[in-house]
Short mmCIF file of C-alpha atoms in Angstrom, two decimals:
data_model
loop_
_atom_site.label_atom_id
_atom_site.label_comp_id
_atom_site.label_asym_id
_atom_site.label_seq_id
_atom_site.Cartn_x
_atom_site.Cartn_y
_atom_site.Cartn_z
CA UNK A 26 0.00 0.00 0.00
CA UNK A 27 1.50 3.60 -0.98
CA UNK A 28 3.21 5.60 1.70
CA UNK A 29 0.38 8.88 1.75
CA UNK A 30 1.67 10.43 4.18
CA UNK A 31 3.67 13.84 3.30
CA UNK A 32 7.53 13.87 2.63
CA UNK A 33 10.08 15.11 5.29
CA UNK A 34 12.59 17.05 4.32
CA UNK A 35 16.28 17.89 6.38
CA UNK A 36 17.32 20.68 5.46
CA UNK A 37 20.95 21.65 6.58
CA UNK A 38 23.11 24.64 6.28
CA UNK A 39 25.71 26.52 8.82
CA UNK A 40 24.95 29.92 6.77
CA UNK A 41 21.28 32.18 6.75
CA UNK A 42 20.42 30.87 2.91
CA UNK A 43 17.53 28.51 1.27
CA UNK A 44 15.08 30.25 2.82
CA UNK A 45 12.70 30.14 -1.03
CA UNK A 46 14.01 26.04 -0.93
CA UNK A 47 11.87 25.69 2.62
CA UNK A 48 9.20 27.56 1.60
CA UNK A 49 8.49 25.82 -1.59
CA UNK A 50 8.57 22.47 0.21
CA UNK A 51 6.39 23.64 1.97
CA UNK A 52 3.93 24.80 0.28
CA UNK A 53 4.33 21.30 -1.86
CA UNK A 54 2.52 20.04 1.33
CA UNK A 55 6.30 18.82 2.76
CA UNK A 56 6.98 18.80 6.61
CA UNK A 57 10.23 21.04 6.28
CA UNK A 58 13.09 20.51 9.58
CA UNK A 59 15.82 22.60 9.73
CA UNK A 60 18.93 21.72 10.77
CA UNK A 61 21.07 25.19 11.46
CA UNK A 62 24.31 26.49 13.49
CA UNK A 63 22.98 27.92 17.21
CA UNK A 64 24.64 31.36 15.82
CA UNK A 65 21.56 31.54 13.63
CA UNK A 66 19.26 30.72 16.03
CA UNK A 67 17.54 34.41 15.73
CA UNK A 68 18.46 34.39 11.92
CA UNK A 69 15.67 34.82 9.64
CA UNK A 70 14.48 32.03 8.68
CA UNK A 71 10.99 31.42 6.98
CA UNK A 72 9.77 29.93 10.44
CA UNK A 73 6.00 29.80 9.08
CA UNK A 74 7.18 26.85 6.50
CA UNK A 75 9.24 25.10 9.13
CA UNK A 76 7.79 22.12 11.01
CA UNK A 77 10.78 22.00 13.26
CA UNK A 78 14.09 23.75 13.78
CA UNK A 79 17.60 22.16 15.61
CA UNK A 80 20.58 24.06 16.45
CA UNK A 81 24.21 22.81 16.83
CA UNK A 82 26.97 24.22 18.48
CA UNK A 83 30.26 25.78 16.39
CA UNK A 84 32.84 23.08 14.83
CA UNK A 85 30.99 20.13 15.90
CA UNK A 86 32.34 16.44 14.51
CA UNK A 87 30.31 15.15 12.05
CA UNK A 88 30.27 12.05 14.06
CA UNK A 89 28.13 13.96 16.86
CA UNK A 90 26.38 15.09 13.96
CA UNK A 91 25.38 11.82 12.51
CA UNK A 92 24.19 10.53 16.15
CA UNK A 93 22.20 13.54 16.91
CA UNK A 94 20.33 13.21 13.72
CA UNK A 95 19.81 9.47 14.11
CA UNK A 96 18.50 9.85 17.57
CA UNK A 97 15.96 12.73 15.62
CA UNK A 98 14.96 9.66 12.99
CA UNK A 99 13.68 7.57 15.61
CA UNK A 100 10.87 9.74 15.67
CA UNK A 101 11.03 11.71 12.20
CA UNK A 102 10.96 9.47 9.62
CA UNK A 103 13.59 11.42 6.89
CA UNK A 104 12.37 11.05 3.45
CA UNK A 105 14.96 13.52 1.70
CA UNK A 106 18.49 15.54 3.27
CA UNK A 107 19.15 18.54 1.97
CA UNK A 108 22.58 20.55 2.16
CA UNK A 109 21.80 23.91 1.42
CA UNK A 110 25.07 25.19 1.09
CA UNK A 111 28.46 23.21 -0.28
CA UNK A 112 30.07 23.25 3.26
CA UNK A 113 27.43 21.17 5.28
CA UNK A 114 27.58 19.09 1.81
CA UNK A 115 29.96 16.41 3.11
CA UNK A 116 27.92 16.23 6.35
CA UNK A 117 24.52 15.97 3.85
CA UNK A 118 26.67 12.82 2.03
CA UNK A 119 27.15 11.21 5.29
CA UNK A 120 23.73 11.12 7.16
CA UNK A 121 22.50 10.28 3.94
CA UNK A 122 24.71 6.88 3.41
CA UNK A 123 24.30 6.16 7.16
CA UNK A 124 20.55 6.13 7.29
CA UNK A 125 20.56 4.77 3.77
CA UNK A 126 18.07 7.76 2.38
CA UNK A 127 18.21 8.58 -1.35
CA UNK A 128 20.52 10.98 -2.81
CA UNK A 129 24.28 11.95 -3.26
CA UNK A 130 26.62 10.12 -1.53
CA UNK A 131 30.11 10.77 -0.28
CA UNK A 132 31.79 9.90 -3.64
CA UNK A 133 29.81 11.60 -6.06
CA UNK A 134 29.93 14.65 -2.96
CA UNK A 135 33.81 15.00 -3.71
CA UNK A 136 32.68 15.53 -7.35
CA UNK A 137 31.12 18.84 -6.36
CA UNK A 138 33.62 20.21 -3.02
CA UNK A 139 37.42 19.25 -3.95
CA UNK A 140 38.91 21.11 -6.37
CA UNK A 141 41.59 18.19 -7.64
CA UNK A 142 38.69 15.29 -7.91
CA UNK A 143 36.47 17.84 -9.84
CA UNK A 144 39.89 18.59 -11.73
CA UNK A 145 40.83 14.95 -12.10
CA UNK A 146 37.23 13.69 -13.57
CA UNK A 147 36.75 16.53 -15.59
CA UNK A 148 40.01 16.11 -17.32
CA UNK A 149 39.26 12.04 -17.29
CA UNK A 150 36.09 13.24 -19.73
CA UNK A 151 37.96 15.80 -22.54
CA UNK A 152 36.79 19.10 -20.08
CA UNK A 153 39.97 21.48 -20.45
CA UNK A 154 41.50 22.29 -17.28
CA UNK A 155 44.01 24.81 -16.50
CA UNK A 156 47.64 22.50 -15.89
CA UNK A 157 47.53 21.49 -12.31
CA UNK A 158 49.28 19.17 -9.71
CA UNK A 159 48.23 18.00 -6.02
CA UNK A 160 50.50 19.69 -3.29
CA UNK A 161 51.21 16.25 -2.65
CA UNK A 162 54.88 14.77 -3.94
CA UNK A 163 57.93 17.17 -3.67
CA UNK A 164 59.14 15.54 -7.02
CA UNK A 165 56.17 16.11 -8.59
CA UNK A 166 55.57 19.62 -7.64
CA UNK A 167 59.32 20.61 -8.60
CA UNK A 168 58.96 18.63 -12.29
CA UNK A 169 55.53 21.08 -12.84
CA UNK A 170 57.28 24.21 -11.78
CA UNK A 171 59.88 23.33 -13.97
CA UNK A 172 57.78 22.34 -17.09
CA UNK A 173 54.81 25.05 -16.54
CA UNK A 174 54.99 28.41 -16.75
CA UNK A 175 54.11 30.60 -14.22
CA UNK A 176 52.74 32.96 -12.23
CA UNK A 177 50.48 29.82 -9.96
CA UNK A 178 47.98 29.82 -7.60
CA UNK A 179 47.61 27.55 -4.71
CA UNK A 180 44.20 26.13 -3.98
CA UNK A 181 42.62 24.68 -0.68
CA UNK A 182 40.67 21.60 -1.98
CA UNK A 183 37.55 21.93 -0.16
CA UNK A 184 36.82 26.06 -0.14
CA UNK A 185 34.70 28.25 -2.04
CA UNK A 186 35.32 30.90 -4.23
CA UNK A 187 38.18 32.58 -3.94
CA UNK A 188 38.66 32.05 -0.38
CA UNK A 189 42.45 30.92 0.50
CA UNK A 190 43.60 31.33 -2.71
CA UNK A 191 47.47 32.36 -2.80
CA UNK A 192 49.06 33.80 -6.43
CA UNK A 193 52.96 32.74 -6.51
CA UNK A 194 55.08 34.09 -9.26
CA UNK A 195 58.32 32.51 -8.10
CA UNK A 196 59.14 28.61 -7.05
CA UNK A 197 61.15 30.12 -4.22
CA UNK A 198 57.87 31.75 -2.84
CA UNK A 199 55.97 28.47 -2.82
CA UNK A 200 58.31 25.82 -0.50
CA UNK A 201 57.80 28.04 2.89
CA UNK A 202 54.21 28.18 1.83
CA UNK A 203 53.84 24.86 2.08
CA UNK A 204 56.05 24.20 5.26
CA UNK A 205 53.58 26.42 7.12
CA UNK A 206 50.68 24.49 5.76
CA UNK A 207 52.69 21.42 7.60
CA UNK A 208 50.37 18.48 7.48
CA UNK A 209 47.60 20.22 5.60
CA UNK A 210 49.75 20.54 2.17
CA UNK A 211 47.73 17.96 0.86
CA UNK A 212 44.74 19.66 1.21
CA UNK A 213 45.69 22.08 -1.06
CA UNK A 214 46.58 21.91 -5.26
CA UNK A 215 49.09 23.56 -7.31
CA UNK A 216 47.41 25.51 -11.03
CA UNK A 217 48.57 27.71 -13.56
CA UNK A 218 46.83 31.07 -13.41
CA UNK A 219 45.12 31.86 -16.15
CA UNK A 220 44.43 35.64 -17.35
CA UNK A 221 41.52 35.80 -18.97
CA UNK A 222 37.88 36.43 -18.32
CA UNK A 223 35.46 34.60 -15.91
CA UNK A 224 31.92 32.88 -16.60
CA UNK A 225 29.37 31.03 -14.54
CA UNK A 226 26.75 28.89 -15.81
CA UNK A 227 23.55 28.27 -13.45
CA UNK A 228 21.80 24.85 -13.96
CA UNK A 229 19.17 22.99 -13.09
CA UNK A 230 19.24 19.28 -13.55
CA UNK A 231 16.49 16.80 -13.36
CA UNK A 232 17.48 13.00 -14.18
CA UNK A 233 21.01 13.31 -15.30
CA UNK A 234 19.85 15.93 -18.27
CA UNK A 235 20.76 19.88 -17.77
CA UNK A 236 16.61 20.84 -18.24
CA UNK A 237 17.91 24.55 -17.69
CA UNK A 238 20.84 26.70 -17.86
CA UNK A 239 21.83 30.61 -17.65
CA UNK A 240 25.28 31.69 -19.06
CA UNK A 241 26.40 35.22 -17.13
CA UNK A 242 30.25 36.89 -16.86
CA UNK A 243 31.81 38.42 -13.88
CA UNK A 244 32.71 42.37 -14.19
CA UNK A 245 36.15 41.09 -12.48
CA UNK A 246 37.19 38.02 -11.76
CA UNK A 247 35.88 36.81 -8.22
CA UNK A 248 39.54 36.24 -6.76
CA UNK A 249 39.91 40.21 -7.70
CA UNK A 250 36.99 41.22 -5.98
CA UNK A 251 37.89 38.87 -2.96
CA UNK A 252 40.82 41.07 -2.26
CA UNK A 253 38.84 44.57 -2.36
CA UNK A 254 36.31 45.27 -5.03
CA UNK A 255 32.79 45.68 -6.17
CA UNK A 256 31.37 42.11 -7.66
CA UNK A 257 29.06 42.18 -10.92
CA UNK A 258 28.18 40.03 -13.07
CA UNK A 259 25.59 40.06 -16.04
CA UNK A 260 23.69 37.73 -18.28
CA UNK A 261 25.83 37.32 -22.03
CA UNK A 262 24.19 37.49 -25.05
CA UNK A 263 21.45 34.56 -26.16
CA UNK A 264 23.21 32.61 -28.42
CA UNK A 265 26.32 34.42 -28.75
CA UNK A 266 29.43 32.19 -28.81
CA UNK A 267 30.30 32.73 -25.34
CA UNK A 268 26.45 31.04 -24.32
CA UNK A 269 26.71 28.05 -27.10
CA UNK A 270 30.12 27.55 -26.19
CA UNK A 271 29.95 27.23 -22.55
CA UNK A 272 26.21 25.47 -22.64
CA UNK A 273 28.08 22.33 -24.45
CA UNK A 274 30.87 22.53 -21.74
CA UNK A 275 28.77 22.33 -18.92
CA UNK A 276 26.33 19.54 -20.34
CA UNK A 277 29.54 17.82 -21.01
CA UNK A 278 30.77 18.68 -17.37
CA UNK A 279 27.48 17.98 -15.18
CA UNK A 280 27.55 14.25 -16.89
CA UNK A 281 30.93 13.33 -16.34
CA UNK A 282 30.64 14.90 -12.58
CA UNK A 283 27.57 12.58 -12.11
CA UNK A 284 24.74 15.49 -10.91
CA UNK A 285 21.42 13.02 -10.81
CA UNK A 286 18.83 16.21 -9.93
CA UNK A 287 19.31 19.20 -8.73
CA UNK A 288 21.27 22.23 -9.22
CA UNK A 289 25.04 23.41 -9.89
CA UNK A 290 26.98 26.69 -10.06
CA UNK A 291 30.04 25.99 -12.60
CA UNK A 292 33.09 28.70 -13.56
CA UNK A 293 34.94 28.90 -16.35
CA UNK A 294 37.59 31.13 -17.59
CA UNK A 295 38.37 32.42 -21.28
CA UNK A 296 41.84 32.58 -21.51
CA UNK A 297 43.02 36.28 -22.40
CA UNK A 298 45.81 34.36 -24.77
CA UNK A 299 44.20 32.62 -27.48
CA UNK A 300 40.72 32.33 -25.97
CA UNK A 301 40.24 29.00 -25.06
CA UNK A 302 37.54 28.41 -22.07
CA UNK A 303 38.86 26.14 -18.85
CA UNK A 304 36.86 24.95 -16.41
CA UNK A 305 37.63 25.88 -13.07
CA UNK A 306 35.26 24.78 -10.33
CA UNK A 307 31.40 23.49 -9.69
CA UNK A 308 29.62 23.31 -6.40
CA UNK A 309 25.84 21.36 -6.70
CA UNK A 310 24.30 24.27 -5.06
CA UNK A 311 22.78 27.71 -5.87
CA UNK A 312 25.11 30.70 -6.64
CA UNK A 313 25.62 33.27 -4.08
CA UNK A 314 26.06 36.65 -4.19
CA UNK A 315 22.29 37.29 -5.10
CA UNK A 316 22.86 35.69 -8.52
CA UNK A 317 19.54 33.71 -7.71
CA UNK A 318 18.01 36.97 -7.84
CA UNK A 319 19.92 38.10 -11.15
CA UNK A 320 19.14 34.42 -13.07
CA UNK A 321 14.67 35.28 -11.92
CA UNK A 322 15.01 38.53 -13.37
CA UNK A 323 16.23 37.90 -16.20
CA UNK A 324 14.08 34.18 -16.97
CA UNK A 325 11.52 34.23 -14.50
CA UNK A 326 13.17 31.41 -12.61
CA UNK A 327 14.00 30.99 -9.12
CA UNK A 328 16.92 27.83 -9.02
CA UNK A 329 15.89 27.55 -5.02
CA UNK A 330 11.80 27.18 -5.84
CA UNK A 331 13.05 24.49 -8.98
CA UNK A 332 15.59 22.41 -6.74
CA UNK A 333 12.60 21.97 -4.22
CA UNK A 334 10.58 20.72 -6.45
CA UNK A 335 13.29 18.55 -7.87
CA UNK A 336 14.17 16.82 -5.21
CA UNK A 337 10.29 16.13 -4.03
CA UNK A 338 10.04 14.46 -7.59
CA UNK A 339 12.66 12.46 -6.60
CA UNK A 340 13.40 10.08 -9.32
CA UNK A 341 9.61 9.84 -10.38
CA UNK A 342 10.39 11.66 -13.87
CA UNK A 343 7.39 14.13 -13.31
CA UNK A 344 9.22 17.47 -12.92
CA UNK A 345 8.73 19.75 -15.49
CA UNK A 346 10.71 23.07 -16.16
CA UNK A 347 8.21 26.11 -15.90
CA UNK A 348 8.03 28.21 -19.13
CA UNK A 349 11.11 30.76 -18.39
CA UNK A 350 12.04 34.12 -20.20
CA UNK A 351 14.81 34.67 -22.28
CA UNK A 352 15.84 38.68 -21.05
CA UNK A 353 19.19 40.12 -19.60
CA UNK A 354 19.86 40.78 -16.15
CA UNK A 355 22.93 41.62 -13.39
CA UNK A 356 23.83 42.06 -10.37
CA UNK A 357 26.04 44.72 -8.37
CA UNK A 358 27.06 44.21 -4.98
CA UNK A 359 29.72 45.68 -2.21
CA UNK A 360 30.99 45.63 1.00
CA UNK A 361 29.76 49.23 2.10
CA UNK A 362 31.06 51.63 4.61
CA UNK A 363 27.10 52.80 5.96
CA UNK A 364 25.44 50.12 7.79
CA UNK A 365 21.99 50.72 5.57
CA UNK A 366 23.85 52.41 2.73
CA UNK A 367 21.21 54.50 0.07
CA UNK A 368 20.88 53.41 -3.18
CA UNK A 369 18.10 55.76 -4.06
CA UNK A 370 20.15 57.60 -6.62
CA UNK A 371 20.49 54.80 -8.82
CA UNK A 372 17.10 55.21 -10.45
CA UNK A 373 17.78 53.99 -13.95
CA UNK A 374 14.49 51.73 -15.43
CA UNK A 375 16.53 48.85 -15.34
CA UNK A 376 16.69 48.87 -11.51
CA UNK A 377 14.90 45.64 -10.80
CA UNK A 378 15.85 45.01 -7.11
CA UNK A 379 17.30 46.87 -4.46
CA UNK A 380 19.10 44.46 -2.00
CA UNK A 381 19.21 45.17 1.80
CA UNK A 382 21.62 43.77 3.51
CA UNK A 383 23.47 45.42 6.68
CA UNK A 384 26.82 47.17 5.47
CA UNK A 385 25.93 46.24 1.50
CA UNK A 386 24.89 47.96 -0.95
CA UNK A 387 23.92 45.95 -4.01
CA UNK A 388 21.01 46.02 -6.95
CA UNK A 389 19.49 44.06 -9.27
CA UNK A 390 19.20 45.10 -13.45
CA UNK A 391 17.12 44.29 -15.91
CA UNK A 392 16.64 44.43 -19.19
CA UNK A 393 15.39 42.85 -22.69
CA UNK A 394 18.40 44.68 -24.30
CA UNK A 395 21.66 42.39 -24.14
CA UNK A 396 23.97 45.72 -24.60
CA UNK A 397 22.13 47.80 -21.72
CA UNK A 398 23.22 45.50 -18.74
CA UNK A 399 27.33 45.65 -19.12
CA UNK A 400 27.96 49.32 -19.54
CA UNK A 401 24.69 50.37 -16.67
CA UNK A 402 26.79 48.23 -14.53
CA UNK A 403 30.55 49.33 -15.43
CA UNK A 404 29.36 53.33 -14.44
CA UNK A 405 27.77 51.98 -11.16
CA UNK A 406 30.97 50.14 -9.83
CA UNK A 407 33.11 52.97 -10.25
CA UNK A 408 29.75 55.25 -8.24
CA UNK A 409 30.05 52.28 -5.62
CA UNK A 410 33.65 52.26 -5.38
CA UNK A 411 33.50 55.94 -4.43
CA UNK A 412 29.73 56.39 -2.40
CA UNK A 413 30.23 52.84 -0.68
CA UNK A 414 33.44 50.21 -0.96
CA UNK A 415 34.50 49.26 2.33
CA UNK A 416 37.49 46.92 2.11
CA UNK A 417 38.82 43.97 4.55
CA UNK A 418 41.50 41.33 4.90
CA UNK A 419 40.95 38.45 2.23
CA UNK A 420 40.14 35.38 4.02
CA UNK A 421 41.29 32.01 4.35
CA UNK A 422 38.00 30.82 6.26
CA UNK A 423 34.43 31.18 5.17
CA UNK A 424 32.50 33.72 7.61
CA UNK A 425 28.56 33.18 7.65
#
């Protein structure tokens, strides 16, 4: 006899985001539980969708974490566990291959958080990479400084963004850099750094098959901005060579990464020298930075609301993709000096959203002209850089 009762959902993340994912779950007729960090506990969540909410103290084991949340399943029956951001990923992986419930496991979770195994399989399927080596074996690392040019950059494995990333023009620079890392040098790769401009593609995957993606550029590249900058980013032209292009790429990369359902954020770079597009990470989880916000204006469609209703499909085959737009869109965000900085005097018709957020300031464009987006956005960074840009230490550690 079929199960009717309604699907539970665990949703965990250690940052305030997914609040859309809950809420559509919810109003799917799901019993949403969230599983947060007790820092958040007065965060705000979307506390009308959520049937229950559990908090858990700062750098917790994911062993504790696995027993806690067993202990909660002998009274919650778990239908589907959620990560909604890539760092509670590997702790998503686990509870979901302990209490055997459907979903990515701990290999294919590698896949989409270390940089070398994303690397590695991507260059196993004909996806060009930019020339790399594990900070592994001495002999190996001195052979690739030898035999590729530099400057370098060394990666952790298992951040986001630009977030520890070190830029060495000069072998000499790297050895002490890897003496302090001591017994974490392994955590960490070894890549040429490639000039050149950065993409992102936003999918949405349903049964193995990219159902939906959106092809947008950074203004700078995000390791720039990480150092002191204001971040944009904008939809490229429909059908340009930059959107066919990278469209085949990431069909090519999603497969041979193994996505089932869901949805991924993938970069790419177009080298400066001779143009050639390398792919340089992919996390199985919605874009930050408000690009959620930049990919609804410009199609109508929110990649939090879709993943919900992905993963309450399951494997079923009965999601469909909603009818989306085809306009332009982008987003403009920084660090700001005023705790509620004014954005009132940005009042172009392509203002779409204003975004409030404490010490931000940040909007939302749109447009149905792919040539209004880049320059709007070009004269407002150098209007933020002056009215707003606050600047702090780049860091090696994510901050929620």
């Amino acid at each position: 006899m079929p199960d009717a009762r309604p699907l539970t959902f665990l949703c965990i993340t250690t940052y305030e985001k997914g609040q859309e994912f809950m809420r559509e779950c919810k109003r799917q007729g799901c019993r949403v539980l969230l599983l947060t960090a007790e820092k958040l506990r007065h965060a705000d969540w979307p506390r009308e969708s959520l049937d229950d909410t559990f908090y858990l103290p700062e750098d917790i084991p994911i062993p504790d974490i696995v027993n806690a949340v067993s202990h909660m399943a002998r009274q919650q029956k778990l239908d589907r566990i959620v990560a909604l951001d890539e760092f509670d990923m590997e702790t998503a992986a686990t509870l979901r291959e302990h209490l055997r419930i459907p979903g990515m496991g701990l290999t294919t979770m590698r896949y989409f958080r270390d940089k070398l195994a994303m690397r590695m399989r991507a260059l196993d399927r004909h996806v060009h990479v930019p020339a790399f080596v594990p900070a592994v074996n001495h002999a190996n690392i001195r052979y690739y400084l030898e035999h590729v040019p530099g400057p370098w950059v060394l990666k952790p494995r298992q951040e986001a963004s630009a977030i520890g990333i070190k830029k060495i023009h000069d072998p000499d620079e790297l050895w002490p850099l890897l003496e302090q890392l001591g017994d974490k040098q392994s955590t960490y790769l070894l890549e040429r750094f490639v000039p050149g401009d950065v993409f992102h593609v936003d999918s949405v995957v349903s049964e193995n098959e990219v159902v939906f993606a959106n092809v947008s550029q950074y203004g700078k590249p995000p390791m720039n901005v990480a150092h002191g900058g204001v971040f944009t980013s904008f939809t490229v032209p429909r059908g340009g060579e930059a959107d066919s292009i990278l469209r085949e790429i990431n069909r090519d990369l999603i497969s041979a990464l193994g996505l089932v359902r869901g949805v991924a954020h993938a970069e790419f770079i177009r080298a400066r020298a001779g143009g050639q597009f390398y792919f340089l990470e992919c996390a199985a989880r919605v874009g930050g930075a408000y690009i959620n916000e930049m990919v609804e204006a410009a199609t109508g469609l929110n990649l939090w609301r879709e993943w919900a209703r992905i993963e309450i499909c399951g494997g079923d085959g009965s999601y469909k993709l909603p009818a989306v737009r085809e306009e332009y869109a982008g987003v403009i965000l920084s660090l700001a000096r005023q705790e509620e900085p004014d954005t009132s005097a940005y009042n172009d018709l392509e203002v779409h959203l204003r975004i409030k957020k404490h010490h931000h300031a940040g909007l939302v464009l749109k447009s149905a002209d792919p040539q209004r987006i880049p320059p709007l956005l070009e004269g407002y960074a150098r209007r933020f850089a002056e009215e707003f840009l606050a600047v702090e230490p780049p860091r090696d550690k994510p901050t929620a």
